[in-house]
Coordinates of C-alpha atoms in Angstrom, one line a residue:
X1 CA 137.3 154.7 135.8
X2 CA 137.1 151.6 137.6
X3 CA 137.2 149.3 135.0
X4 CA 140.9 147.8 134.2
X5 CA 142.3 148.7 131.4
X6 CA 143.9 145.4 130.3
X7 CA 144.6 141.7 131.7
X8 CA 147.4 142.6 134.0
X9 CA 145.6 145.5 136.2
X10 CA 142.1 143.4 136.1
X11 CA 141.9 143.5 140.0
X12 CA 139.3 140.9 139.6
X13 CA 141.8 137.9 138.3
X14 CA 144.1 135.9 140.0
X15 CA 147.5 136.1 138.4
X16 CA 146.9 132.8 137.0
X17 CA 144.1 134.2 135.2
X18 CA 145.6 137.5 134.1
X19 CA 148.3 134.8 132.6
X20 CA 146.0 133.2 130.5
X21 CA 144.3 136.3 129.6
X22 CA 147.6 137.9 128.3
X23 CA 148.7 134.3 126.2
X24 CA 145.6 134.6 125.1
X25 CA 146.6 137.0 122.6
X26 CA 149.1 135.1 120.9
X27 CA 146.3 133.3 118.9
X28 CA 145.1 137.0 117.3
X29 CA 148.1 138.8 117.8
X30 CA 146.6 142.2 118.8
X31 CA 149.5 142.5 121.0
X32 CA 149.1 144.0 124.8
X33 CA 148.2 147.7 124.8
X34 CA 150.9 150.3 125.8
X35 CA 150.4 153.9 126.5
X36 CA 152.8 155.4 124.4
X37 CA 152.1 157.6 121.6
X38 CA 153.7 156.5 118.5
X39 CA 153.7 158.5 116.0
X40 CA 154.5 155.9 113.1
X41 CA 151.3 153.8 114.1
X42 CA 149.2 158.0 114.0
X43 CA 150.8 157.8 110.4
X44 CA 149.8 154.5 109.6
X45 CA 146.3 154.6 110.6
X46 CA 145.7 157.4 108.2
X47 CA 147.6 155.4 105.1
X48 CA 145.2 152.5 106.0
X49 CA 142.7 152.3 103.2
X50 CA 140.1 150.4 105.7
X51 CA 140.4 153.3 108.4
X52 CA 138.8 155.8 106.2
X53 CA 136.3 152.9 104.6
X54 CA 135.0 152.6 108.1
X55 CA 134.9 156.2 108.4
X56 CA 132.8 156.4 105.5
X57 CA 130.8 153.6 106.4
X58 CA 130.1 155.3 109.7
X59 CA 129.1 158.5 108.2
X60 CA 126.7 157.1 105.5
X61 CA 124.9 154.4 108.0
X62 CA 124.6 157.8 110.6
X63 CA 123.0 160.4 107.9
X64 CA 119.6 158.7 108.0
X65 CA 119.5 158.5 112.1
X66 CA 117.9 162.0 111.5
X67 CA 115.1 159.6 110.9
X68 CA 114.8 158.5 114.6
X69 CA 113.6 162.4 115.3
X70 CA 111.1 162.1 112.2
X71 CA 109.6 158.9 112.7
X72 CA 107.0 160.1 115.6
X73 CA 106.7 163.1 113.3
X74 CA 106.0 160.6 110.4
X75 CA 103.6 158.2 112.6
X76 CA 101.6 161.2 113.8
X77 CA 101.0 162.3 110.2
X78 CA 99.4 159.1 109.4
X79 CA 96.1 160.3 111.8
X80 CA 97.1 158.7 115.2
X81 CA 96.6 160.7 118.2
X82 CA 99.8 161.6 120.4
X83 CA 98.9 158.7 122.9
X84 CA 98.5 156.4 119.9
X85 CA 101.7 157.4 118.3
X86 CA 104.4 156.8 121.4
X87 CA 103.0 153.9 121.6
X88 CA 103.6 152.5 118.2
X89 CA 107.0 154.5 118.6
X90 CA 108.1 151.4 121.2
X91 CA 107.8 149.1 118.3
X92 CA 111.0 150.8 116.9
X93 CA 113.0 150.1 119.7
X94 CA 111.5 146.3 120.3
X95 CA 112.9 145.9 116.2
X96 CA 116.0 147.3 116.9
X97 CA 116.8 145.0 120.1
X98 CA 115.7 141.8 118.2
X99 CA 117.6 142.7 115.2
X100 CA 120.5 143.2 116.8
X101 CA 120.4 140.8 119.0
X102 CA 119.8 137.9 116.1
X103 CA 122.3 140.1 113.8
X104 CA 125.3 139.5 116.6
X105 CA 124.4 135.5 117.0
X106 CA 124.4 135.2 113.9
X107 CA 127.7 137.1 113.2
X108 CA 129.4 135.1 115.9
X109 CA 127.6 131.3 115.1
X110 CA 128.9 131.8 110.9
X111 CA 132.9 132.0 111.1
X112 CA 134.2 135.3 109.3
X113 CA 130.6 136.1 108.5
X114 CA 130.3 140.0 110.2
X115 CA 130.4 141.5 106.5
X116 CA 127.6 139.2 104.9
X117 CA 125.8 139.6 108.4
X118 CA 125.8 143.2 108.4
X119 CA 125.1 143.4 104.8
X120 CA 122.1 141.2 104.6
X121 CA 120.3 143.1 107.5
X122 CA 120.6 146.4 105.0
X123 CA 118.1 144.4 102.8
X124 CA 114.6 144.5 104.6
X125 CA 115.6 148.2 105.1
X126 CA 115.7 149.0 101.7
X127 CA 112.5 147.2 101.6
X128 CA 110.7 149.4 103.8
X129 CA 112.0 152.6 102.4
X130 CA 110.4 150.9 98.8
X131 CA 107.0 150.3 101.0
X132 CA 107.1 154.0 103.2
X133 CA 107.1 155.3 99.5
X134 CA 105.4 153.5 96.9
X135 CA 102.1 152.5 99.3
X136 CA 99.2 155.2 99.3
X137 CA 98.6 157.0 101.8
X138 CA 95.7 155.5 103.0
X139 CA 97.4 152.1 103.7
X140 CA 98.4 153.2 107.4
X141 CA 99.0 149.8 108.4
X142 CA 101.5 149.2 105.5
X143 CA 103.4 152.6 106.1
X144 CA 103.8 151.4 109.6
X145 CA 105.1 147.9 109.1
X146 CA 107.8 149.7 106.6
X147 CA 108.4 152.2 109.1
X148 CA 109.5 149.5 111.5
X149 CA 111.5 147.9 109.0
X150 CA 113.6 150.8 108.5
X151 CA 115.2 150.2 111.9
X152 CA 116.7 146.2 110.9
X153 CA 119.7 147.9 109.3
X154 CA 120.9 148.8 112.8
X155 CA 122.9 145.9 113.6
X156 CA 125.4 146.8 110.8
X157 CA 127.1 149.4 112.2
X158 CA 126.6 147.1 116.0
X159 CA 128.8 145.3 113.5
X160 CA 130.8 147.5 112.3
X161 CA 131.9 149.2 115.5
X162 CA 132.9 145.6 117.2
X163 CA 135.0 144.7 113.8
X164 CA 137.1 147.8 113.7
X165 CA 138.4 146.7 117.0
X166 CA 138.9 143.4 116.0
X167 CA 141.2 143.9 112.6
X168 CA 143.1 147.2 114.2
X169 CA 146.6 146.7 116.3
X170 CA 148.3 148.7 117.8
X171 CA 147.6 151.0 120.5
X172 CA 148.0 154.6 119.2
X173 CA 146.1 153.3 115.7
X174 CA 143.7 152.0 117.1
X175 CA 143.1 155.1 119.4
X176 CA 143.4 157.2 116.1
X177 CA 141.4 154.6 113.6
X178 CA 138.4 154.8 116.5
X179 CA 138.7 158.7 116.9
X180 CA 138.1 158.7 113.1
X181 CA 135.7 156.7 113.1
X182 CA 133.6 158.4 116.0
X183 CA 134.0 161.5 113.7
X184 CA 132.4 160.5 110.6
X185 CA 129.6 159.1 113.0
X186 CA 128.9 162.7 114.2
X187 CA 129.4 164.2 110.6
X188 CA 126.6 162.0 110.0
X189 CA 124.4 162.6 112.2
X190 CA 124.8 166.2 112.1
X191 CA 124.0 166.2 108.2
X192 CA 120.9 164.3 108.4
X193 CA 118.7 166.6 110.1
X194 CA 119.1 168.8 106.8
X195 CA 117.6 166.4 104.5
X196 CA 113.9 166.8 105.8
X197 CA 113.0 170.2 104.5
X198 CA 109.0 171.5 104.8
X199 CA 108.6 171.4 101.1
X200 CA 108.8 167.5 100.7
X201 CA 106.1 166.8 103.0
X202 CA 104.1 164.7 103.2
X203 CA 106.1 162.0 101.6
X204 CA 109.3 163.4 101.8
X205 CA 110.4 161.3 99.0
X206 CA 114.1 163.2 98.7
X207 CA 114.4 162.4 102.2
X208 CA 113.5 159.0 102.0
X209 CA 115.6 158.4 98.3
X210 CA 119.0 159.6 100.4
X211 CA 118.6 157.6 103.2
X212 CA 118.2 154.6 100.3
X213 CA 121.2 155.5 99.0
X214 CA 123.2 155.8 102.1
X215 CA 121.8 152.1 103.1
X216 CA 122.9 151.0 99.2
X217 CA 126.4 152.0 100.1
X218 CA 126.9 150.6 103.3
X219 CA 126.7 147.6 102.8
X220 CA 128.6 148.2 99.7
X221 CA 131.7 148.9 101.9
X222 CA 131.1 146.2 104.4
X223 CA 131.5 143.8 101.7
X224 CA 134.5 146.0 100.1
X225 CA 136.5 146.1 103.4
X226 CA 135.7 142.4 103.6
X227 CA 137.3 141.6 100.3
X228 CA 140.5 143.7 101.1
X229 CA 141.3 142.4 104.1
X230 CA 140.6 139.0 102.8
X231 CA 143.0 139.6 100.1
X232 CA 145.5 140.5 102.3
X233 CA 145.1 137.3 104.8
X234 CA 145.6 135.6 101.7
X235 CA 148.8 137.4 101.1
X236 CA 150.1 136.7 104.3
X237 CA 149.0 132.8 104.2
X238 CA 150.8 132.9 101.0
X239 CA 154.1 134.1 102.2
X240 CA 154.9 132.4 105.6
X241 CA 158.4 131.4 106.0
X242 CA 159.0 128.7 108.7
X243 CA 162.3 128.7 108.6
X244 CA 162.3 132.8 109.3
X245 CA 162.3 133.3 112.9
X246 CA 161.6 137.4 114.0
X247 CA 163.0 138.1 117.0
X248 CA 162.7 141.4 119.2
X249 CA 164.4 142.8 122.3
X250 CA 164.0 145.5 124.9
X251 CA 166.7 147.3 126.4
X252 CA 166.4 147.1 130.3
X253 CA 168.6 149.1 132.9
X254 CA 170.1 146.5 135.6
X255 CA 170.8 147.5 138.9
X256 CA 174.5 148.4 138.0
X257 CA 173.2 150.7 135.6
X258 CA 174.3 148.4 132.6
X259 CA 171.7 148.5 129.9
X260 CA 170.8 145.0 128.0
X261 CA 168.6 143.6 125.7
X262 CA 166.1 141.3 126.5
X263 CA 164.4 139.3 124.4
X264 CA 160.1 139.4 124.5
X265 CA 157.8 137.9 122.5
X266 CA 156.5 140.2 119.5
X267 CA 153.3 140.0 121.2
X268 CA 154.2 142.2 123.6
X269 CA 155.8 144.8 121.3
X270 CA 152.1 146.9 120.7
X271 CA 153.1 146.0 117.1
X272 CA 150.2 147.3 114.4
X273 CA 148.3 145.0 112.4
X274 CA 150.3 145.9 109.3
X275 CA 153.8 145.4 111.1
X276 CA 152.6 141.8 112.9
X277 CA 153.0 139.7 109.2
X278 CA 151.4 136.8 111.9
X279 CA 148.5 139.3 112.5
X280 CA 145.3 137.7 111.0
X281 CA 142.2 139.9 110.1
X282 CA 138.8 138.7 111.3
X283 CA 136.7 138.9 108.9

């Protein structure tokens, strides 16, 4: 509630500073937000082939966080006492932080690289899944170490959930694109909890093969979603016309009551990423 909720009501700038913060979105062209609900940018967002590939993404990568409630389950079932196994349980978390945290640098040091980024952190995931299920039993310390490794996969949808944002104008799509998204994550995590029925144990190895799948797929889509919207910048690169000037106005009531036009910059115009040809995707 206190937070502004763009440049120009940040009560923390000077106006010099909300003015560079505003021009600064002439170099991505996401446009200033406005409040309005537009129904033609609703409509658009669900005609956008990457809204629902997020929303699948989000789903898939969400089904095995039923795992988060089954690891301590898992660890304990391995012979360590209930002491013994919160304690290893804070090795999850320690993974998670330093994957994520590497996974974002890395994202933001290799320009364009969030898809291969989030798709190469799937990788040792998969691996540990392969170790969780193929080691015996009796190797406790190899079942933990690809325990732990299960949790690297995390940054991708850290990944994901900053990209959306970034390739998404418009402020009624992206409200809609977002809302979306945020519901495939809870169909996800609200199917997972099925998978781990009593008759797999111990090695709940039908568990363990759908979470493999899920983590096959994701990054599957990451790189998809990459290669469309790549496609398209190339499209757009392709097709730029210099000598075609787009111009847009606002009609304003004067004093006298007189209604003009104004010209404005198109990006002030909460134009969508699919109506802004100038709009580049990040990718």
């Amino acid at each position: 509630f206190l937070f502004p909720d763009s440049p120009t009501t940040a009560w923390f700038l000077t106006m010099d500073e909300r003015a560079k913060a505003v021009h600064r979105i002439k170099e991505n062209q996401t446009g200033v937000e406005n409040k309005h609900f537009k129904k033609e940018q609703f409509y658009e967002a669900l005609r956008d082939p990457k809204t629902w590939l997020f929303a699948l993404f989000a789903a898939l990568d969400n089904i095995p966080n039923s795992l988060t409630n089954q690891q301590q389950i898992i660890v304990s079932s391995l012979g360590f006492t209930y002491l013994q196994t919160t304690l290893l349980g804070c090795i999850f978390g320690v993974v998670e932080i330093f994957t994520i945290f590497t996974g974002v640098h890395l994202s933001a040091h290799f320009k364009n690289g969030r898809a291969y980024v989030g798709a190469i952190y799937f990788i040792p995931t998969l691996v540990g899944i392969a170790v969780v299920n193929l080691l015996p039993w009796s190797n406790k310390a190899g079942l933990l170490v690809g325990q732990y490794m299960t949790g690297v996969c995390t940054t991708g949808f850290v990944l994901a959930l900053s990209w959306v944002g970034t390739v998404t104008a418009g402020h009624t799509k992206k409200v809609v694109t977002n809302a979306i998204m945020l519901s495939a994550y809870c169909i996800g995590n609200a199917a997972g909890p099925f998978l781990w029925q009593a008759q797999y144990k111990p090695r709940n190895h039908v568990p363990w093969a759908v979470i493999a799948a899920c983590y096959v797929a994701c990054p599957i889509i990451l790189l998809t979603i990459r290669f469309i919207l790549d496609r398209e910048n190339r499209k757009r690169d392709a097709t730029v016309d210099d000598s075609v000037s787009e111009e847009y106005f606002i009609e304003k009531v004067v004093e006298d009551g007189k209604r003009i036009e104004m010209k404005v910059d198109k990006v002030f115009m909460d134009l969508t990423d699919r109506q802004n040809r100038d709009f580049r995707y990040v990718l």
